[in-house]
Coordinates of C-alpha atoms and ligand atoms in Angstrom, one line a residue:
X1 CA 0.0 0.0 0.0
X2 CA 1.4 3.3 -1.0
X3 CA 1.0 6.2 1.0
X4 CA -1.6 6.3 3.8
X5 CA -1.3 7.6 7.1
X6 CA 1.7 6.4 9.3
X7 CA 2.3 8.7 12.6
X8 CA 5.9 9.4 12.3
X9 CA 5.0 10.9 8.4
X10 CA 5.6 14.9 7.7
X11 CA 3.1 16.7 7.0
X12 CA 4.3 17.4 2.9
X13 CA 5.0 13.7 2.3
X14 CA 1.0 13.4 3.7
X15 CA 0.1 16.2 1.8
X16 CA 1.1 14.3 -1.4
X17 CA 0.4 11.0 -0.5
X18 CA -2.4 10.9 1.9
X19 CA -5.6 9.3 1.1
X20 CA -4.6 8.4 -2.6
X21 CA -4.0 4.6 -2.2
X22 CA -7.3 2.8 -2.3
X23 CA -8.4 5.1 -5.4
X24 CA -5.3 4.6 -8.0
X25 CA -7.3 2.4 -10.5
X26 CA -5.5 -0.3 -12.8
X27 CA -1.8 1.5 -11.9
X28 CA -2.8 5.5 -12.7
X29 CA -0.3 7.6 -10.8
X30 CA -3.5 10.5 -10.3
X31 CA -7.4 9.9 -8.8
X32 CA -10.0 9.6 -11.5
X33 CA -12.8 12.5 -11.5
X34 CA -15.8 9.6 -11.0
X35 CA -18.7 11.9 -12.7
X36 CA -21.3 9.3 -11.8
X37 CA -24.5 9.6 -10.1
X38 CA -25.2 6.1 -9.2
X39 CA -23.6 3.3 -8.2
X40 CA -24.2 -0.2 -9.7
X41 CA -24.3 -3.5 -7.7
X42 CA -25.8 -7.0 -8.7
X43 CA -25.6 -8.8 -5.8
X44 CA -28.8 -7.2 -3.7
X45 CA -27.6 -8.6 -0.4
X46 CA -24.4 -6.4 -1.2
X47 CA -25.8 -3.5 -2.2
X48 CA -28.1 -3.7 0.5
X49 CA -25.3 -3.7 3.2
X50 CA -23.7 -0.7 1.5
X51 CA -26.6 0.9 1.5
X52 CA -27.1 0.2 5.2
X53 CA -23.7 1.5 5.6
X54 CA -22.1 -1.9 7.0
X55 CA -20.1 -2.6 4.2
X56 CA -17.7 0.3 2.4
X57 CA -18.7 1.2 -1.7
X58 CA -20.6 4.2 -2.7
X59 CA -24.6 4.4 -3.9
X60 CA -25.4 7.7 -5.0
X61 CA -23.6 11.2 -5.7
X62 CA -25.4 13.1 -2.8
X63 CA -24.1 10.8 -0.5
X64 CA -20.5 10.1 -1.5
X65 CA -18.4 9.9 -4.2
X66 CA -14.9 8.2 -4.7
X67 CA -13.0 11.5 -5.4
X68 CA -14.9 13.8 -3.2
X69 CA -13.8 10.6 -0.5
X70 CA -10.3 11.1 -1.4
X71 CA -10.0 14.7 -0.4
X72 CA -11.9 14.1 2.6
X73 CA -9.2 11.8 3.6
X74 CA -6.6 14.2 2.5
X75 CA -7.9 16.6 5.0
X76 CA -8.5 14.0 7.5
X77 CA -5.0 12.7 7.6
X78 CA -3.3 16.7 7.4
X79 CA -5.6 18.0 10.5
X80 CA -4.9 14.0 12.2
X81 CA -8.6 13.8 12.6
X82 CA -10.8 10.6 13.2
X83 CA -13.2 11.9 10.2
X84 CA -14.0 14.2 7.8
X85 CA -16.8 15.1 5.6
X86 CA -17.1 17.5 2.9
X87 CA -19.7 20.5 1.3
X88 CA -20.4 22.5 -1.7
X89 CA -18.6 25.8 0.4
X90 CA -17.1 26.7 3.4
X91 CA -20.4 28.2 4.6
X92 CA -22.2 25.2 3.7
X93 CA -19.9 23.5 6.2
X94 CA -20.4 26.1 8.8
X95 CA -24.1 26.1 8.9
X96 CA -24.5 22.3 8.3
X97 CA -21.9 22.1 11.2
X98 CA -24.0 24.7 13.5
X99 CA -27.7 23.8 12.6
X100 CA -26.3 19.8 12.6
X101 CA -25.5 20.6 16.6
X102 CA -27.7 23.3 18.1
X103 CA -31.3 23.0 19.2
X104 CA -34.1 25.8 20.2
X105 CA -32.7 27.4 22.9
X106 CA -29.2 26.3 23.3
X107 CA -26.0 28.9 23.6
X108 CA -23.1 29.2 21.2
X109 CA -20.4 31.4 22.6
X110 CA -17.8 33.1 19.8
X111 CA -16.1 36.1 18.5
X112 CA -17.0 39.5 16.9
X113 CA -14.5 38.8 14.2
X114 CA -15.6 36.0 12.9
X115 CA -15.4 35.4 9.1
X116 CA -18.6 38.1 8.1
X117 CA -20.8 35.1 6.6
X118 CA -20.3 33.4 9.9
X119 CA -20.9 36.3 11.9
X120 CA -24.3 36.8 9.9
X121 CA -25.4 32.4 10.7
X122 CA -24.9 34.0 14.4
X123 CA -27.2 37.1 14.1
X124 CA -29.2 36.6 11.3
X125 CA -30.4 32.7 11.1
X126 CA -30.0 31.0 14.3
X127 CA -32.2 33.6 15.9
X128 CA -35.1 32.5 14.2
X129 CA -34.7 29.0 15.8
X130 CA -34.5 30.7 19.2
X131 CA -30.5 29.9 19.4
X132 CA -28.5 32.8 21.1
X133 CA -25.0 33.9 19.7
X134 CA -23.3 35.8 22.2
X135 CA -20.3 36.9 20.5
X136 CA -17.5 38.1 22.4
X137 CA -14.5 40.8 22.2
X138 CA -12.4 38.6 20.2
X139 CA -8.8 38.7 22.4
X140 CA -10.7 39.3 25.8
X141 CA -10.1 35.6 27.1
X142 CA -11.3 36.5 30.2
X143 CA -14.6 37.6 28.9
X144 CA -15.0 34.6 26.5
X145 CA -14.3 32.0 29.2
X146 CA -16.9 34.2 31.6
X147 CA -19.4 33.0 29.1
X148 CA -18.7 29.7 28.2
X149 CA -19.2 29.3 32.2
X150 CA -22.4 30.8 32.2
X151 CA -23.3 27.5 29.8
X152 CA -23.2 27.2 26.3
X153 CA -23.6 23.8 23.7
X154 CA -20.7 25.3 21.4
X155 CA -18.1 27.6 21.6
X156 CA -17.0 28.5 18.0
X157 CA -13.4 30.3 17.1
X158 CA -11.5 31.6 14.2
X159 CA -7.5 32.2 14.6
X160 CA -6.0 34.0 13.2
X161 CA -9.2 35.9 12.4
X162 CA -10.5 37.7 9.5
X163 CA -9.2 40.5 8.4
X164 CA -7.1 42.6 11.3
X165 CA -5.5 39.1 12.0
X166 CA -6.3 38.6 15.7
X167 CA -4.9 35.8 17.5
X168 CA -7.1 33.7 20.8
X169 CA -5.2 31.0 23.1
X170 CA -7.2 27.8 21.5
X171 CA -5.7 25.3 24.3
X172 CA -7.0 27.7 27.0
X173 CA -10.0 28.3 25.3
X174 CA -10.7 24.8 24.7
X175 CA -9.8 23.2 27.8
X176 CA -12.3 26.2 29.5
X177 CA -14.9 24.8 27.2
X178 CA -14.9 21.4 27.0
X179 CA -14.7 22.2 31.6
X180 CA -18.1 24.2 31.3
X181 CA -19.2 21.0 29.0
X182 CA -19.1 23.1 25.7
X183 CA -17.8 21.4 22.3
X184 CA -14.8 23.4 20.3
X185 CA -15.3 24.3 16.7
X186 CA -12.2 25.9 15.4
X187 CA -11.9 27.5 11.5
X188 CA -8.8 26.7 10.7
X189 CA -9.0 28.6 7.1
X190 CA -6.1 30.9 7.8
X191 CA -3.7 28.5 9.3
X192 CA -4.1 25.8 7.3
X193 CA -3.3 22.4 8.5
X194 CA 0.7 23.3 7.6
X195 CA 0.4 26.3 10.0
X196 CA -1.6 25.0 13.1
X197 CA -3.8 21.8 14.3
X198 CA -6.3 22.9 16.1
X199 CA -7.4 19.2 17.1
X200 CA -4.1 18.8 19.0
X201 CA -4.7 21.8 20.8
X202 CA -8.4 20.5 22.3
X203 CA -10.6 21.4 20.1
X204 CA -13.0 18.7 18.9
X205 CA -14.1 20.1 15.6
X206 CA -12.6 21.9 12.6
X207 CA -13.6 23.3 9.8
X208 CA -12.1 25.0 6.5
X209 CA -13.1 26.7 3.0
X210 CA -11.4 24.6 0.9
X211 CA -11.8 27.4 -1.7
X212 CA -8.9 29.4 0.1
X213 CA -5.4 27.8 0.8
X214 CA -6.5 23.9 0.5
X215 CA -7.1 24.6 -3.0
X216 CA -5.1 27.3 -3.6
X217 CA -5.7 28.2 -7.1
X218 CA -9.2 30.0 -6.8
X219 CA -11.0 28.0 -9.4
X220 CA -13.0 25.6 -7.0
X221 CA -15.3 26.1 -3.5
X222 CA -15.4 23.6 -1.2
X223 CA -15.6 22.9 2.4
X224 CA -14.6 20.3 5.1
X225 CA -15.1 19.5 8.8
X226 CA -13.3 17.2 10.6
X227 CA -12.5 15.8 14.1
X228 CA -14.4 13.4 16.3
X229 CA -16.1 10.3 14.4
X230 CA -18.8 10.6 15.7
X231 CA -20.1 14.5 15.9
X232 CA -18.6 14.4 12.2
X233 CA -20.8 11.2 11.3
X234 CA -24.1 13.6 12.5
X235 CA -23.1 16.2 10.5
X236 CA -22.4 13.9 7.6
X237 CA -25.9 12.7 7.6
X238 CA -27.3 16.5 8.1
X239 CA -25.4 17.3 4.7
X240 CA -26.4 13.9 2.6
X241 CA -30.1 14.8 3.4
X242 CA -29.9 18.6 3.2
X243 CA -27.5 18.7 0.0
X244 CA -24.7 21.0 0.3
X245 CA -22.6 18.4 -1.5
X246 CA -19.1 18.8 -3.0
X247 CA -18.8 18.3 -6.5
X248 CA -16.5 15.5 -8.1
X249 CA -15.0 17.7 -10.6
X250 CA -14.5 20.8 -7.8
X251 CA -13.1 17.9 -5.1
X252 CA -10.7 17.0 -8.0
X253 CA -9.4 20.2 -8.3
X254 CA -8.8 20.9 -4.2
X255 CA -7.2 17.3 -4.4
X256 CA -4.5 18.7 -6.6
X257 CA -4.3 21.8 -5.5
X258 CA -3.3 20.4 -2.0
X259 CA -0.6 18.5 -3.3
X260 CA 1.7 21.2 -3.2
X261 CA -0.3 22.9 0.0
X262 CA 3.1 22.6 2.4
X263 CA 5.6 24.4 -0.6
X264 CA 3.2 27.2 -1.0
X265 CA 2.0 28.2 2.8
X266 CA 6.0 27.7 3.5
X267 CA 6.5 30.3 0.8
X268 CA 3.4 32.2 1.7
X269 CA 4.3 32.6 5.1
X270 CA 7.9 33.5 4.4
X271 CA 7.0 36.1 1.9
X272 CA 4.4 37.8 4.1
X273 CA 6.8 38.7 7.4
X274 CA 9.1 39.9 5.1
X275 CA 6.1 42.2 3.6
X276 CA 5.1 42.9 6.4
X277 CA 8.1 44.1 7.9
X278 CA 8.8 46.5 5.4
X279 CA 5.1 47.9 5.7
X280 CA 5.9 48.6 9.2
X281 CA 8.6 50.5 8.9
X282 CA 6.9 52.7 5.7
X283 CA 5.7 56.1 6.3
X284 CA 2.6 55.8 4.5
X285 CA 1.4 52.9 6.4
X286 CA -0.7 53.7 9.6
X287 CA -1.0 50.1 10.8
X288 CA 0.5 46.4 10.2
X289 CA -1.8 43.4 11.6
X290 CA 0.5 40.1 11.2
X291 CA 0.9 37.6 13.7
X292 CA 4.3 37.2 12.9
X293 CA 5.4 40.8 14.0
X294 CA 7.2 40.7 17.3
X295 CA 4.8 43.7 18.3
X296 CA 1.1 42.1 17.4
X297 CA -0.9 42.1 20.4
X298 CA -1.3 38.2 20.6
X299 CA 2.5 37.3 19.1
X300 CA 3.8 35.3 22.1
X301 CA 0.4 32.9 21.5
X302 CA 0.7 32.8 18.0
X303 CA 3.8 31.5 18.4
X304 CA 3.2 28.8 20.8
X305 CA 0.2 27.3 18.8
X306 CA 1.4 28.0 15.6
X307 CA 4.6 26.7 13.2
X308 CA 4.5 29.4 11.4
X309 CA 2.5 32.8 10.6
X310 CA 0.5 32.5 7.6
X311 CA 0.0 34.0 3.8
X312 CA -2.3 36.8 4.7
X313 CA -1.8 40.1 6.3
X314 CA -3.7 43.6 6.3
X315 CA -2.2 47.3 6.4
X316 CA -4.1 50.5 7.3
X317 CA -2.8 53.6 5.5
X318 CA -2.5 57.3 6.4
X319 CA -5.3 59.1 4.5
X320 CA -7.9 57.2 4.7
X321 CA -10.1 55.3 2.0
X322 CA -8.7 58.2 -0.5
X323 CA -5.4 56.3 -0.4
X324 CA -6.7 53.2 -0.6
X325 CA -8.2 54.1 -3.5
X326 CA -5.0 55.4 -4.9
X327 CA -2.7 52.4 -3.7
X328 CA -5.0 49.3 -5.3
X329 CA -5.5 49.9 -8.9
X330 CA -1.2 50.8 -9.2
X331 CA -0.4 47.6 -7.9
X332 CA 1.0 45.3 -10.9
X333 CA 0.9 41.4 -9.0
X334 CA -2.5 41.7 -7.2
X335 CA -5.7 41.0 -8.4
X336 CA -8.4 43.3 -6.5
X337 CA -10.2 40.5 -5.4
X338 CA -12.5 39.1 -2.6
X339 CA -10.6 35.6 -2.4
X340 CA -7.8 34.7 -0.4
X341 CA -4.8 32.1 -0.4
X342 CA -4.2 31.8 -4.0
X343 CA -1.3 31.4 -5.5
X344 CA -1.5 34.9 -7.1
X345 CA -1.6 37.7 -4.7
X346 CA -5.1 39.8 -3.6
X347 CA -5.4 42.4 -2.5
X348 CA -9.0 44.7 -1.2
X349 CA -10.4 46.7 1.6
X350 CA -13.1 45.1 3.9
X351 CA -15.5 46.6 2.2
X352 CA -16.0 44.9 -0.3
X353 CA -14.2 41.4 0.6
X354 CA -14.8 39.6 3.8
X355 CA -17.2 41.9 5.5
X356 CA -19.3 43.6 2.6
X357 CA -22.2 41.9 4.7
X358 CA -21.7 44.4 7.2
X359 CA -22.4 48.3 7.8
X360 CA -19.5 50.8 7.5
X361 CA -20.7 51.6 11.4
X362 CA -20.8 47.7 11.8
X363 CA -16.9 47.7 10.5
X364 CA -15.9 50.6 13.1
X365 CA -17.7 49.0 15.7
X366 CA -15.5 46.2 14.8
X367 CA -12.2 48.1 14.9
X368 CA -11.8 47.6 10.8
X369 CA -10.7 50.7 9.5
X370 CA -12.2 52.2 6.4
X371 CA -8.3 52.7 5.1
X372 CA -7.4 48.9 6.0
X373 CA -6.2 46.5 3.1
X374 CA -6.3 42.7 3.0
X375 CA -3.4 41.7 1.1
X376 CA -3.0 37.5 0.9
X377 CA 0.3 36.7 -0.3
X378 CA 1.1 34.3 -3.2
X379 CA 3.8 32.5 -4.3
X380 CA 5.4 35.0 -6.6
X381 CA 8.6 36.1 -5.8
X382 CA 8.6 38.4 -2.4
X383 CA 11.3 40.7 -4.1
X384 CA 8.7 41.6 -6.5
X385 CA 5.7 41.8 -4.3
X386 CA 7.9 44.3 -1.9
X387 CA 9.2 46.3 -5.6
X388 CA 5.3 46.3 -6.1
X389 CA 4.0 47.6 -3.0
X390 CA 7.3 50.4 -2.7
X391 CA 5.8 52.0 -6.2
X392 CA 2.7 51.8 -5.2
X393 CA 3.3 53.4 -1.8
X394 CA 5.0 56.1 -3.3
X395 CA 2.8 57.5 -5.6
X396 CA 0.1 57.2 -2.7
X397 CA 2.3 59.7 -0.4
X398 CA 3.1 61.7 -3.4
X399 CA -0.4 62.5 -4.7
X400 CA -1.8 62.9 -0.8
X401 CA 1.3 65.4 -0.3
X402 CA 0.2 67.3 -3.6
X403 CA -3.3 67.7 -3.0
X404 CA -2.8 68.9 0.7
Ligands
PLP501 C1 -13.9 32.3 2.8 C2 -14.1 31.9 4.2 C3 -15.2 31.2 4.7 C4 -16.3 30.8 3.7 O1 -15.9 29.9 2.7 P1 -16.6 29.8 1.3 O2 -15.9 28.7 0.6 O3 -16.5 31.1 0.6 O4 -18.1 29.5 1.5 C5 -15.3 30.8 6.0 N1 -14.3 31.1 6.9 C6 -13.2 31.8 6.5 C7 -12.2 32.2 7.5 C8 -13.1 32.2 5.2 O5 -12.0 32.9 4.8

């Protein structure tokens, strides 16, 4: 058997390998896209086990698939999970996850920063089934634990968050948690599985869009949630009824793309505290938010939970939105873009990327200044993306200077 899942394996050689081996057909080196809907069998007795779920095979494209399998076990074996099951988006993982778990009435305990889709589940949906969000100042532990004491079914995290790159203590939080009887669902988007395990750190669930570093090349959307067998076998069976199901051709395309997921968050990462460095010592830059800067609030944490910092970062400027609006279109290797963790660089305020959901008063509330830029790094060289951002920098100070 080639590749699988051995303990003592690195996290590239399982990135490669992992989950691959019962799939190679008749000696191909690649997994077939399986386009099928259904699954033949003419032994009944067979294909009645299968379909009872007592026997391993696949009956019917909603349910599973062998390639959408694959990357689930790809996942699986990078986060060291029990299980994993897959969906159509991240979101669709989120809410399958949340409305899979919570019942009228329950608590769920989580952030103000998380990712703005999940932060809209929270206010917007769960409400109407009488579940109560209370989302907490995202780096006050003290206050997060406080309510996860006062009882709670979930308590739900994102770190690093979305977009000012806040870091949370997920072993304290977790072990508070799972103390005041609460289960730990971590999105582990902007770590990746290279970066930071959140399973090893307590928490019992986590969950990514697959659309952002797993995949890497922004052409497919996907999610995934793994952890514990059997929380992840209830969600399973939420999705296969409800329908948010990953496509063959889309899990294909993460499946590749995650081949090479360890060379391009190594170079990711590299490139981005070398970015921003520079941006912090720049005189047109207001603010740097990277965890890997020695001066971020929550450094010293990031750097016991994490290996290394991550591919995105996000820069206020002096001048407001005007220099924003100056800075993005000269940039030459950034697409202004609402995606993240591709291997081309994007770049784009807020605004109109990860929290367009939300009011401009909703963003300040939030601390997210109207002058902040998202800026996910991508594997180009960082010489160029520094060269890039100098230019573009420069003309920003020099049409502000002329005008004032
Ligand atoms: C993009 C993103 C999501 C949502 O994923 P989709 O694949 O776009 O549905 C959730 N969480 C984080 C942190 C994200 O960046």
């Amino acid at each position: 058997m080639r590749g699988g899942n051995t303990p003592t394996t690195h996290l590239g050689t399982r990135a490669v390998w992992g989950g691959e081996d019962e799939y190679l057909l008749q000696g191909a080196t690649q997994v077939p896209v399986v386009h099928s809907v259904g699954y033949g069998y003419d032994d009944l007795d067979e294909w009645h086990e299968v379909a009872l779920g007592t026997r391993p095979g696949h009956i019917y494209g909603r349910n599973t698939n062998p390639t959408v399998h694959v990357f689930e076990e790809k996942v699986r074996i990078l986060e060291g999970a029990q299980a994993a099951t897959s969906f159509s988006t991240g979101m669709a993982a989120i809410s399958n996850t949340l409305f899979t778990l919570l019942r009228p009435g329950d608590r769920v305990v989580s952030l103000v920063d998380t990712y703005g889709g999940t932060n809209k589940i929270f206010s917007e949906f769960l409400p109407n089934f009488g579940i109560h969000a209370s989302l907490c100042p995202t780096t006050n532990h003290a206050w997060i634990i406080r309510e996860v004491q006062q009882g709670a079914k979930i308590l739900y995290l994102e770190s690093p968050t979305n977009p000012t790159l806040k870091i949370v203590d997920l072993r304290q939080l977790a072990d508070a948690a799972h103390a005041a009887g609460a289960l730990v669902i971590v999105d582990n988007t902007f770590a990746t599985p290279i970066n930071q395990q959140p399973l090893a750190l307590g928490a019992d669930l986590v969950i990514h869009s697959a659309t952002k570093f797993l995949g890497g090349h922004a052409d497919a959307l996907g999610g995934v949630v793994c952890g514990n067998a059997d929380l992840v076998q209830q969600i399973y069976h939420y999705r296969e009824i409800n329908g948010a199901t990953l496509h063959p051709m889309s899990a294909y395309l993460l499946l590749r793309g995650m081949k090479t997921l360890h060379l391009r968050v190594r170079q990711q990462s590299a490139s981005a505290l070398k970015i921003a460095s520079m941006l912090a010592n720049h005189p047109a830059i207001d603010q740097v938010f990277y965890p890997g800067l020695p001066d971020h609030e929550n450094h010293a944490i990031a750097k016991k939970q994490m290996r290394d910092f991550g591919g995105v970062l996000s820069f206020s400027l002096k001048g407001g939105f005007d220099a924003v609006r100056l800075l993005l279109p000269r940039l030459h290797y950034a697409h202004l873009a609402a995606n993240l963790g591709a291997v081309e660089t994007t770049a784009g305020p807020p605004r109109t990327t990860s929290h367009v959901e939300l009011t401009a008063e909703e963003r300040a509330a939030l601390g997210i200044p109207e002058s902040l830029v998202r800026y996910s790094v991508g594997i180009e060289d960082a010489a160029d993306l520094i060269a890039d951002l100098h230019q573009g920098l420069e003309r920003v100070t020099h049409e502000l200077s002329i005008r004032s």
